[in-house]
């Protein structure tokens, strides 16, 4: 239970006190009425004795009476009415008033109960602390005590309990509430006071003994009469009063009378001096005690003294339809199960009842009884207070206590005289002689409380009377003995009501005994409660017994037993009692050793429900709020919904609409598990309450809870929505809100933008560079203010989610914004001028729908209706169009929220809907409000402070800066294919349009696949018109020339020299790009005058080449452009475009370069060296592509050192055609290019050699063939800086390897010896059948020959997946310099034998045949080489001996020579043959090594093919 102000001992003692009646004369009443008090009220604040009293028990032992309090009341008589044991109407009404007027004080210190993981606020702040909207309520709590189990006070329960106990009616089976004495009060102003005393004494005797009245009841027949002479000091004669008092003492004795002097001052004088007013706190208690406890409305006036301070007012009216139940106004709405949420539409719980509340609700009465402004005791001084206090002490110690002591002794003597008789004999005597008792009843009748009545003189009642007297004066040991004895007698007689009373008081006496000689008999109390409730049907006595027992159990920390007892006492006959007891039971659960928090909350819910039924709306709201502390956030959604719903209704009833709105909002925003019908009821009720709140105070747009907005998912798009297509034109894809954000793609676009910015800014990316972000979301960088352009729309995409199972309709949906003007065209001072700093907002206009907005500043789009299906997540895109420059802040959304008629037959507007006419009645209630878009930025995690705390950076995506106008580019593509063959060349067109009012310049494009497209090189190299009829007929993309008549296909190639700078767009040397600075892949798009004026458009050709790898390729273009007006806030703009190209397989080309055996001197063209190139072409196209056959139209080469010379295939292979899966092989002779005399700093040119295999010659040194050649994907070796490579070559050529060159020089020399660096270009035509029409496609493939005898392929081989490599945390040592391999060293020297093919010799005449042979040695390297020729080598294999005969070399058989760089040396040899036959002369072995590498061994050089000679015998 909750903590009480009194201890349990003090509480019980104050519950049972001696009762004293008062009879006053009219003059005496007039004296006290000067103080706005009657005589009993005058004495009440002084009825507790501050000193100890003494009396003797029957054993003549002196007993101390401490802290005694007496109860003084006016005599109010009632006719004889049988007691029913059920509280009367007035009794219930006044108890309800006591509870109603005792509310938690606002602003006091909060009390906290700590139970497990919960900190529960249970006191005055609970209305605020536990509701969902009060988030930081823990900060306001303070601890109540330092004990292990905290408790809290419930003053309304204590007030109820005290009033209930003091207003209990007197019963016949007990004497505790019977009057022990009567004060006879007469004024000293009476003519003959003694006669007046006599009349009052006779009146008291008549009331007690006439039998006309059942009330009041008197303890003993000989009631103590105490005579009080009341003297008014301000008017009366004090001497006369003293003389009268002396006469009284002579007549009544000094201990039976008293002279009380009051009113020492006048009321006017009392107004000037402030005297404490101790009476005000007792007035409501007096009212309760003075009221009739029964149903008779008219009290009987005794001596014309009427009760003046009856309680006025009624119980709190909650505004709902109410009915009187047990005399108390209760709410019929809540007569349902405590956890029931559904309210039928035909019950009074609808919002029509809430509407009545808004009109009829009255504030609860603040005070009862006398008005708060009335003062009490105005004529009394502090001395008068002391006189009254002394009077009570004198009366008690000299009159009342001696009277009680005498009666205890008399009763004890009567009982002792009967102890000699045995109980059985005594009972038999009573049975035979009647003993004054009614005749014996049956057992069934005896068990009824009215089945047995004792006369007043019955010995059992005498024992009970003595026990009650002892109990009242704190003789608890003697009282317990008497109660115990009486209990046995009553149980023996089956007098259950009397027995229950004896059991109750015996248990209390046992508890109150000093030293606790015996344990508290709780079973006595349980039996008494059960008897009162079930047998006697007296709930008043049962309730009293339960209140006493619960306090005792609580004091013994038996909270579980106390809670069980209190819960048993709840019933349907009294909602107020049930509510209070359930609340106390909840406190018992929270104060247990292991707090039962959920039981506490559950019983607080039940208590709140019963409070609501009893009309105690404030207490009901408090209970629900306290319970919410436990249920909140624990996943008990249905319980939370019920509590919040009740809190909302009660708050609205109590004129707390803000709290009601917040409670209803929590129901709607939470993920509710209610049915759709119930959610519809919640929504409509919320809207009605909300509308009342907003209608009362229209200051600003309030926040709406529905629908839910995912603020972090808000996206902002800057710019116009792109046109996807326009006829045959295909627009650039750019960025749209329909695209999903990809972090990798965003990084790729940023990298492309950095490359193109670097190319435009002479290779340096500015420090202030920020990547362009057209669409901002939660994954983009939003730390800076985004830049938008005036007259270009801003689209905000908001994600709405409807959490309910009913549809929602939003109307007049638009954005809220604030705008600050700023002029960027003129210099900004340090502090903006007043004109620029003016901030405007559309909040005022948006609060009223369909009001003209500030469209001259920012045009705001309004969506008329936005429908959300149940539990739907939907996007809304809202547009703003700025017309001024400055700073824009998008604040949130404003809209009308309405419930549709499909939300179910709910409790809202049911009556109004049935009474109204027209379709508008079915429409839901609509309210206008707003929701702010508050986006939390990313968490900061850079510094130590940021890592150790939770701090977030800004998110500026809703705060764009509106900048001056910028050019706006639109790009359209014409005849752009979606599918190509690998290497296929296709011509398309691009149209650039400037749709803004600003001139555009500096147009560039960057791409992830620069080898996919080209805009062409210079105008001289671009073919304007085809030159051959075939080219014209097929609209070839190449520049072609007709083959001269009679020319042999594959004859000597046409040679063209081209500088790489002419096609520099491929490597970034054009337009200011620098190699190595990201300029690769950047193309400067040629415009007519370098600019594109507003409204102008231009169309340029675009050549495309299919990717070399088959599959679907995603190709990205980034168009970059600037404004012709420099100095803007935005330096440049970009436009993105993404295409998907499906590449199909075409041809696979493999090429190999081999050394030629011919010497340079044999032919003029081959004087600088030659080699053979073998080209293997395979048709790998699948038949599904529709390609009928491929024609190899031309083979060309491009290199700085080599060129194709002629085709050496047989002449009959004029045309090379390949159908599906066919292969063809071509052989070409390549020669070195002629050295040119060029300046040292000039760029070396590429030599293009074209060998046509058809009827026309394609000029490969022009666009687009040369463009795609230079844009081809370079192999890894060619990605080295070309300038450094050529420098090394010239250095080696001029100075050799150098003195003491290292392994790096050796590797370079050897590599140079084997390098080819020849690119083969295969140009083909494919014949495709489309729609029964033959179409000719054309394309080109590239093969890069790098090394002698190493095959190269047009298709890059897929790299095998690399194995996982262990992480190494230590830096690796630089790899050792690798030496050239044996294979590389075997190509230093090229050998050739010159001899006659046949030789005739007459062996008959001369046995030895001598044939001269010339061995030619050619140094293929750029360094000096030491050569050793060994002729002693002989073929020893048997196969060679069988085929080729044996011969020998004559003369010197071993030579040691030294050859300079690329030197050719001839050695004359002589072969000797003994027989005719076929001989292989290729037996000489040649060893070579670099001249300056002394430690290196000579390496055997590769020899040429077998050199066969035929020796013929001429005889």
Coordinates of N, CA, C and O in Angstrom, one line a residue, residues 1295-1302 1305 1492-1493:
X1295 N 75.1 5.0 -78.3 CA 76.3 4.8 -77.4 C 76.4 3.3 -77.0 O 77.3 3.0 -76.2
X1296 N 75.6 2.5 -77.6 CA 75.7 1.1 -77.2 C 75.1 0.8 -75.8 O 74.4 1.6 -75.3
X1297 N 75.6 -0.2 -75.3 CA 75.1 -0.6 -73.9 C 75.7 0.3 -72.9 O 75.2 0.6 -71.9
X1298 N 76.9 0.8 -73.2 CA 77.6 1.6 -72.2 C 78.6 0.8 -71.5 O 78.7 -0.4 -71.6
X1299 N 79.4 1.5 -70.8 CA 80.5 0.9 -70.0 C 80.0 0.3 -68.7 O 79.5 1.1 -67.9
X1300 N 80.1 -1.0 -68.6 CA 79.7 -1.6 -67.4 C 78.2 -1.5 -67.1 O 77.8 -1.4 -66.0
X1301 N 77.4 -1.6 -68.2 CA 75.9 -1.5 -68.0 C 75.4 -2.7 -67.2 O 75.9 -3.8 -67.3
X1302 N 74.4 -2.4 -66.5 CA 73.9 -3.5 -65.6 C 72.9 -4.4 -66.3 O 72.8 -4.4 -67.5
X1305 N 70.2 -2.9 -68.5 CA 70.6 -2.5 -69.9 C 70.6 -3.8 -70.7 O 70.2 -3.7 -71.9
X1492 N 80.5 -6.8 -73.7 CA 81.0 -6.3 -72.5 C 80.6 -7.2 -71.3 O 80.8 -6.9 -70.1
X1493 N 79.9 -8.3 -71.5 CA 79.6 -9.2 -70.4 C 80.6 -10.4 -70.5 O 80.3 -11.4 -71.1

